[in-house]
Coordinates of C-alpha atoms and ligand atoms in Angstrom, one line a residue:
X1 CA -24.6 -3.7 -29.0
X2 CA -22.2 -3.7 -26.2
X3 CA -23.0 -1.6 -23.1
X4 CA -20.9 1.1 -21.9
X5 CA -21.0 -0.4 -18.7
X6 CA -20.2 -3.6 -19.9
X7 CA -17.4 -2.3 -22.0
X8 CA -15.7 -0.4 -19.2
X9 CA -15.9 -4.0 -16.7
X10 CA -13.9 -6.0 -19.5
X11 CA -11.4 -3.3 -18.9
X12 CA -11.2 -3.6 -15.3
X13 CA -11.6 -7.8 -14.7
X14 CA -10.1 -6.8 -11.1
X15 CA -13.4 -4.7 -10.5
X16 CA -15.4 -7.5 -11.6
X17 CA -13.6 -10.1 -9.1
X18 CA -13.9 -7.6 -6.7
X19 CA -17.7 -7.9 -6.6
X20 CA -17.4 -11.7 -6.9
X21 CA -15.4 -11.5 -3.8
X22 CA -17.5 -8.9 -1.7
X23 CA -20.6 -11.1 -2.9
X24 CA -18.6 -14.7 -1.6
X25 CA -17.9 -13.1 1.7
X26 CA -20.5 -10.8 2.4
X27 CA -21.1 -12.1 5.4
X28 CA -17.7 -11.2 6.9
X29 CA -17.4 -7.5 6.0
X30 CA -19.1 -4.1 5.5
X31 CA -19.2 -2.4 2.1
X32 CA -18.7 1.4 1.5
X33 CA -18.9 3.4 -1.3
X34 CA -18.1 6.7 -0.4
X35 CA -17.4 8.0 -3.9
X36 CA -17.7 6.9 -8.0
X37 CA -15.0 7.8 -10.3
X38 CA -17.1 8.7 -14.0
X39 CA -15.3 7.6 -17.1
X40 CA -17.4 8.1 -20.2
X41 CA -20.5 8.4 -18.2
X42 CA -20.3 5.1 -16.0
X43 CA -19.8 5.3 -12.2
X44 CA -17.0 3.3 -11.5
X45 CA -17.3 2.4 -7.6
X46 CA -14.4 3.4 -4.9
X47 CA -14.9 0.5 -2.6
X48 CA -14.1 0.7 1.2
X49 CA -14.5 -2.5 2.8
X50 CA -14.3 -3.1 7.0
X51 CA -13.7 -6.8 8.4
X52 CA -13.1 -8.2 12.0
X53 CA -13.5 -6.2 15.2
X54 CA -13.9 -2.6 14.7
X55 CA -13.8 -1.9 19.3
X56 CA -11.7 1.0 20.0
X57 CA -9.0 -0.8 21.6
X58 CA -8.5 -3.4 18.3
X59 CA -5.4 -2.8 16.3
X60 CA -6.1 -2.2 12.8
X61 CA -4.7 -3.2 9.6
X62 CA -5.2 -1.7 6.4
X63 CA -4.3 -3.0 3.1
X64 CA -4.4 -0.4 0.2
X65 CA -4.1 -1.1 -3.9
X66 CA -4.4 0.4 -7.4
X67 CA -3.4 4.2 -6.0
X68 CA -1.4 3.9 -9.8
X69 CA -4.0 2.7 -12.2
X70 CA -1.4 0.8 -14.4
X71 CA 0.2 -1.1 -11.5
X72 CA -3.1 -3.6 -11.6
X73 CA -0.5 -6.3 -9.6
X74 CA -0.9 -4.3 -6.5
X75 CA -4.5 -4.9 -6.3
X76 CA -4.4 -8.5 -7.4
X77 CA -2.3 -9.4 -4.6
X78 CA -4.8 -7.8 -2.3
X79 CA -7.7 -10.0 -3.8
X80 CA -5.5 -12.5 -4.0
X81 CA -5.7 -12.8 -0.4
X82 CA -8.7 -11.2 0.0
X83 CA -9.8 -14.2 -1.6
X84 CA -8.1 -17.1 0.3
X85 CA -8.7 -14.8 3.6
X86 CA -12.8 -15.3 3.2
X87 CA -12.6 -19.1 2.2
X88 CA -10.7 -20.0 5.2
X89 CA -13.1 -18.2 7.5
X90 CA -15.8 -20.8 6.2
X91 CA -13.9 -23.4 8.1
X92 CA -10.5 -22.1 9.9
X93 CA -11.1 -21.3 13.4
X94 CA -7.1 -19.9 13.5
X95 CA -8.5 -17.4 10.7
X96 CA -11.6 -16.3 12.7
X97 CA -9.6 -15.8 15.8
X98 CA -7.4 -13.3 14.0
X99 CA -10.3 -11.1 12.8
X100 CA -11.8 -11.2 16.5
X101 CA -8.8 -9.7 16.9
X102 CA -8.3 -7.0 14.2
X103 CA -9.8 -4.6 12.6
X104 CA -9.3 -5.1 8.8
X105 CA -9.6 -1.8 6.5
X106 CA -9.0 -2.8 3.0
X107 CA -9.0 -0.1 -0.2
X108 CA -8.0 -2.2 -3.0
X109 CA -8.8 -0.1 -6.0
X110 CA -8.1 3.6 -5.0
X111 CA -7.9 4.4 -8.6
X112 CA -10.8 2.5 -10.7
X113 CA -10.7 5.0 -13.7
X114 CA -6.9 5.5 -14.2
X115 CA -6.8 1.5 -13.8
X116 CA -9.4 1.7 -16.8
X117 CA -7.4 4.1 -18.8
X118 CA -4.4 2.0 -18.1
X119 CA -2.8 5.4 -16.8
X120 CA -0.5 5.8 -13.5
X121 CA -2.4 9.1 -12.9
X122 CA -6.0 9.5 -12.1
X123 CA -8.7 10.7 -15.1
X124 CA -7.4 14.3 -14.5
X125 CA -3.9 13.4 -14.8
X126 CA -2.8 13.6 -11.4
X127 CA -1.1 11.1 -9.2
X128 CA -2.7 10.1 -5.9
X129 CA 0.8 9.6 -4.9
X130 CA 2.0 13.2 -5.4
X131 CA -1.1 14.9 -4.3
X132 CA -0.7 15.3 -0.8
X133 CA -0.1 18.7 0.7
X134 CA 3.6 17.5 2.0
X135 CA 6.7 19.0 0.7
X136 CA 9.8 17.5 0.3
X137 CA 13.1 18.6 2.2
X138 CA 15.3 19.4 -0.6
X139 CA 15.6 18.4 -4.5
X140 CA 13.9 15.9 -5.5
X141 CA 14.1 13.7 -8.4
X142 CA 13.1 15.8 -11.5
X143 CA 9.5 15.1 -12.2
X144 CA 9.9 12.0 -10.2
X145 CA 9.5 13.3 -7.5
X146 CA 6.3 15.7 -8.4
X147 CA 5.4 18.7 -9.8
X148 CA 2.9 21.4 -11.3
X149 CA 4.2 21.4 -14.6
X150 CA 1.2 20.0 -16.1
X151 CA -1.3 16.8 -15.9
X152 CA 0.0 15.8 -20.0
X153 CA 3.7 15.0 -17.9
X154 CA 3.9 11.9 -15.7
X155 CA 4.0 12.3 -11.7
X156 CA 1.8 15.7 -11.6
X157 CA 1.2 17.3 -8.1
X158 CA -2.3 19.0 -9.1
X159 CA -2.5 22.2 -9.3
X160 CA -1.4 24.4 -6.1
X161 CA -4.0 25.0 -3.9
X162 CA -6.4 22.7 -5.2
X163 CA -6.5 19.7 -2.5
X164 CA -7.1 16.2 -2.5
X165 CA -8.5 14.7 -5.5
X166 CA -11.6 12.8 -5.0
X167 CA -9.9 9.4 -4.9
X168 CA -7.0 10.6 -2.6
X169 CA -9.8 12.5 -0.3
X170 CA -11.6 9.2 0.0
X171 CA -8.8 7.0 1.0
X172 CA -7.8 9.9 3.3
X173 CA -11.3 9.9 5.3
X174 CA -11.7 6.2 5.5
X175 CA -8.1 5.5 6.9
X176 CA -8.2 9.0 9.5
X177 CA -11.8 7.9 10.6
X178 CA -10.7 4.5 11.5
X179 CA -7.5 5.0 13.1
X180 CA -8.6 8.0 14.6
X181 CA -8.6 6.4 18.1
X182 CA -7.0 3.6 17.7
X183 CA -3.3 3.3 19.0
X184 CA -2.0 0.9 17.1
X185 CA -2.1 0.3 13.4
X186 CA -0.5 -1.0 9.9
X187 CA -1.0 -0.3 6.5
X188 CA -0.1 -1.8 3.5
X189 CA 0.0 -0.1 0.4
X190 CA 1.0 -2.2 -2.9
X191 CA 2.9 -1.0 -5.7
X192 CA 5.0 -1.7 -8.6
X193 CA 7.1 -0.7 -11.0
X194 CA 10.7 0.5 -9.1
X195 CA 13.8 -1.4 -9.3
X196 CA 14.6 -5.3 -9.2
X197 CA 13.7 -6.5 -5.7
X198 CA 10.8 -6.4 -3.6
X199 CA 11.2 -3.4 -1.5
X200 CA 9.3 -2.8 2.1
X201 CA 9.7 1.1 2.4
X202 CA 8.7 3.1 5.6
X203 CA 8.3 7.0 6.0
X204 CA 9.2 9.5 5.1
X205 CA 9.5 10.1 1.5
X206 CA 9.5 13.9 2.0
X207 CA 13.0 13.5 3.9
X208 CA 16.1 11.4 4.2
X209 CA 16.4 12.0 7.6
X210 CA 15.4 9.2 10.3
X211 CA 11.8 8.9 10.8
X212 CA 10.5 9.1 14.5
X213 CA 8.9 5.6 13.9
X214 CA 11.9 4.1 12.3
X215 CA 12.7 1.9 15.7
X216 CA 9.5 1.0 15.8
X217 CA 9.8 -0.1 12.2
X218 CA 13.2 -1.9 12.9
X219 CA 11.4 -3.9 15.4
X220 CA 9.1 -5.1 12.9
X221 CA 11.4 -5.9 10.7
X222 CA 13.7 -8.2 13.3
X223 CA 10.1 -10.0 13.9
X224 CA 9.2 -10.6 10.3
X225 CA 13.1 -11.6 9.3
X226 CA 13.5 -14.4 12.7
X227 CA 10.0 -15.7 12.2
X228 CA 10.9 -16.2 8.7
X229 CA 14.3 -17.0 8.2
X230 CA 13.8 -18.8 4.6
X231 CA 12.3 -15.6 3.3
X232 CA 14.7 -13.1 4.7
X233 CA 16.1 -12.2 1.3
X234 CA 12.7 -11.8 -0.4
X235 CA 11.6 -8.9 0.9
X236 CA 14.1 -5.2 1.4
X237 CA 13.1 -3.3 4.5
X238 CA 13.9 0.5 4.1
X239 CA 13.0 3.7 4.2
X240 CA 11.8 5.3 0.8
X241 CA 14.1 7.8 0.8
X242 CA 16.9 5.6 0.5
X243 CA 15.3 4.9 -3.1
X244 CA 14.1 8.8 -3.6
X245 CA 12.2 11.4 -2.2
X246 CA 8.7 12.9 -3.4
X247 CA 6.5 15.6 -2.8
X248 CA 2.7 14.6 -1.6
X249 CA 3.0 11.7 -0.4
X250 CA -0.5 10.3 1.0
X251 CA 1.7 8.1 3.8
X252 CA 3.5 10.8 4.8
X253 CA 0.5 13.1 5.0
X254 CA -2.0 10.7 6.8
X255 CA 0.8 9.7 9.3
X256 CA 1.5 13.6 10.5
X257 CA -2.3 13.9 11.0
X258 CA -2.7 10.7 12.8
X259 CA 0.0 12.0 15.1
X260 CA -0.8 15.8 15.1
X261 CA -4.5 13.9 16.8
X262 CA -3.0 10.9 18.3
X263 CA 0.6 11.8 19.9
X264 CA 1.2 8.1 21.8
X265 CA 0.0 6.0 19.5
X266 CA 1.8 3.8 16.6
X267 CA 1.4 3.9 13.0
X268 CA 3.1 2.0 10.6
X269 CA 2.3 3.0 7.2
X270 CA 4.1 0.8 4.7
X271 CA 4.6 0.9 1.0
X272 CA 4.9 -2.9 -0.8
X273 CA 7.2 -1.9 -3.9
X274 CA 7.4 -4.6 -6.5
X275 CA 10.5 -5.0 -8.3
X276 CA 8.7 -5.6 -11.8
X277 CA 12.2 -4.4 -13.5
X278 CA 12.6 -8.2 -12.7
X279 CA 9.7 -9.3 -15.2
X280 CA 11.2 -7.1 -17.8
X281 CA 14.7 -8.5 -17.5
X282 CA 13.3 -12.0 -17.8
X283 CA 11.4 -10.7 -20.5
X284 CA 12.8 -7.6 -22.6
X285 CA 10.2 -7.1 -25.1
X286 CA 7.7 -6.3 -22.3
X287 CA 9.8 -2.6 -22.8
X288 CA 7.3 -1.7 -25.5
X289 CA 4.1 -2.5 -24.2
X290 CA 3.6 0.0 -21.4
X291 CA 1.7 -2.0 -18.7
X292 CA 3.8 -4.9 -19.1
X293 CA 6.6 -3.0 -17.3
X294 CA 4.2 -2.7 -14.3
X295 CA 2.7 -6.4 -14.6
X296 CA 4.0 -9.7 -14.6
X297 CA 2.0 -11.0 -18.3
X298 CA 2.8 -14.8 -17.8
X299 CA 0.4 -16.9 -15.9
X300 CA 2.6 -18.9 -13.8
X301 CA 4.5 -15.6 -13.2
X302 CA 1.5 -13.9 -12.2
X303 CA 0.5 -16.8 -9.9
X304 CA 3.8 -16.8 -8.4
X305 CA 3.3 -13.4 -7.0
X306 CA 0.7 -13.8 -6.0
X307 CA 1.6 -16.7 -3.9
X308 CA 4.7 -15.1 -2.9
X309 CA 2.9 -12.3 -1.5
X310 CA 0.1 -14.6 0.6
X311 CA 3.3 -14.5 4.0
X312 CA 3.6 -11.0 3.9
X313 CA -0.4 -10.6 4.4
X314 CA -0.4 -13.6 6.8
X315 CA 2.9 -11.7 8.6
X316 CA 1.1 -8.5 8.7
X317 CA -2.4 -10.4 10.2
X318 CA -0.3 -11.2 13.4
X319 CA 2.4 -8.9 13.9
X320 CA -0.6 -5.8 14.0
X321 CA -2.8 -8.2 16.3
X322 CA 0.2 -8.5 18.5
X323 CA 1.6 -4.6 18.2
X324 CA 0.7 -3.8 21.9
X325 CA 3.1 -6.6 23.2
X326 CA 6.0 -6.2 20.6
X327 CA 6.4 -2.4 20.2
X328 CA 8.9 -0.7 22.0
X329 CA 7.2 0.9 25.4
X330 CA 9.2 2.4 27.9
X331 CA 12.0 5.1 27.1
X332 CA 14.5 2.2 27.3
X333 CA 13.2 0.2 25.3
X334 CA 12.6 2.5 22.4
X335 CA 16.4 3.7 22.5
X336 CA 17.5 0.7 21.8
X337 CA 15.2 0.4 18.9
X338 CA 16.0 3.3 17.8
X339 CA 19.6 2.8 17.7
X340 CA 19.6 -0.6 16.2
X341 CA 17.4 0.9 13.6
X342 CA 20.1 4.0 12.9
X343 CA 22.8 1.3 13.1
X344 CA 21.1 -0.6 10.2
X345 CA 19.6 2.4 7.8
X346 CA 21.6 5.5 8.6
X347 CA 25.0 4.1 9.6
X348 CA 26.8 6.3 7.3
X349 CA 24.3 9.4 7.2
X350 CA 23.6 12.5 9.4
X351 CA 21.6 11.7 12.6
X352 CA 18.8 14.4 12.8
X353 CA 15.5 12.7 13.5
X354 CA 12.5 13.6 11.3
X355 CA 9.7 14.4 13.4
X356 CA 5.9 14.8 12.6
X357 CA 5.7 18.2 13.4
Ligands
LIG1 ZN1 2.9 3.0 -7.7

């Protein structure tokens, strides 16, 4: 007979590779399980894991996956290079460098039991991405962009009132508590599912005005698109709202607090949106099997992704080593960031700035 437990790990290979992985490089990291997820009476582990340099002054990066449980890609690209990350420290003195440098926060399956379910929402029906207690400026998309209605319709808030769900809560505490007092830092949070192209998006979601940070953001942008000029087209640097805005957004809600507590310092929370309508348009029968509108099903499609992705990570290693000598510092400098970044995103919109407050 065929253990639940058993049963509920050939759903989620990802969670099995996961352990293979923390097992490989054990040496490397820390392990934290701050919370299980129960689906039909197994604990399904929330892991938190720490690598490199965890000093106060170290600039951390953190690298976030599986928040939707049916984009699965978004946390295959993080063990993807979690993966080629603790095989090069064996031997690559460039690679151990880097983490003497950085503190490494990675979350790569926020959502074990709606990954399980092969659901977007949690087991309660509620997505970690609309959860947040942020509202939106405005209309927002209908449903889209989160609501109460109820947790049998896509894209549900939770109910009012009821904070953070356990998986949201736990992401929460483990990114506040390390970037807490740190001043600078970068996440990474990978998705799927949204349009054609590979999208970098940048706060807010809650607003289409200019985010304070958005200079700051322009300047990492200008790094990444120099540095790599052959791969200037692969990825689209923007701010969500240019796509849509959403109530309860977790970025959006764990950058105010970070500033509310930490007023000088720099956070960059990205969102990696995969353009998976790509894989369907290659591929149109992939319309009537749910997850395949999320996933790339080929093998050599899937391992193309997940080599494409490998720059970004490597990108994001050294340009949040770095932040303290490439972010804008003096008031001069930030104006001109600024306004390069306004010329760029908002050169045909209102100019009121979105502040944290
Ligand atoms: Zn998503």
């Amino acid at each position: 007979m065929i253990q639940p437990q058993q049963r509920l790990y050939d759903e989620l290979p990802e969670l099995t590779e996961l352990e293979r992985l923390i097992d490989e490089g054990k040496q490397y990291m820390s392990v934290r399980v701050p919370v299980h997820i129960e689906r039909q009476r197994v604990p399904l582990p929330f892991y938190v894991l720490e690598m490199g340099n965890t000093a106060p002054d170290t600039p951390v990066l953190i690298l976030v996956g599986g928040v939707h449980g049916v984009e699965r890609i978004g946390t295959q690209v993080i063990l993807a290079f979690l993966r080629t990350l603790i095989r090069r420290l064996h031997w690559d003195p460039l690679m151990q460098d880097a983490l003497n440098n950085l503190h490494l926060l990675i979350v790569p399956m926020v959502n074990p039991g709606g990954m399980a379910a092969n659901s977007r929402c949690n087991l309660r029906g509620v997505d970690l991405m609309r959860n947040a207690p942020v509202e939106a400026e405005g209309r927002t998309p209908w449903l889209v962009g989160g609501h109460r209605i109820s947790p049998l319709l896509p894209w549900y808030r939770g109910a009012a009132g009821a904070g953070l769900e356990p998986e949201s809560q736990a992401l929460s505490d483990a990114v506040l508590k390390t970037i807490a007092n740190k001043r600078f830092s970068i996440s990474l949070d990978c998705h799927s599912g949204f349009g054609t192209r590979d999208r970098l998006w940048f706060p807010y979601a809650r607003s289409t005005h200019p985010w304070e940070g958005i200079g700051t953001a322009h300047s990492m942008t200008e790094l990444f698109e120099n540095s790599f000029p052959q791969h200037r087209d692969m990825y689209l640097f923007e701010p969500q709202a240019h796509s849509y805005t959403t109530n309860g957004d977790l970025w959006d809600y764990l950058y105010d607090r970070y500033r509310s507590q930490q007023p000088q310092g720099q956070f960059i929370p990205v969102t990696l949106e995969m353009g998976s309508w790509l894989w369907v348009k290659k591929n149109p029968r992939h319309l009537f099997r749910y997850h395949k509108l999320f996933n790339p099903v080929l093998p050599h499609r899937q391992q193309r992704i997940l080599r494409r992705h490998l720059i970004l990570f490597e990108f994001l290693l050294s340009a949040t080593r770095t932040m303290p000598q490439w972010v804008p510092a003096s008031a001069a400098e930030q104006q001109v960031a600024m306004e390069s970044a306004l010329r760029r995103w908002y050169s045909d919109a209102p100019l009121k700035l979105t502040t944290s407050l």
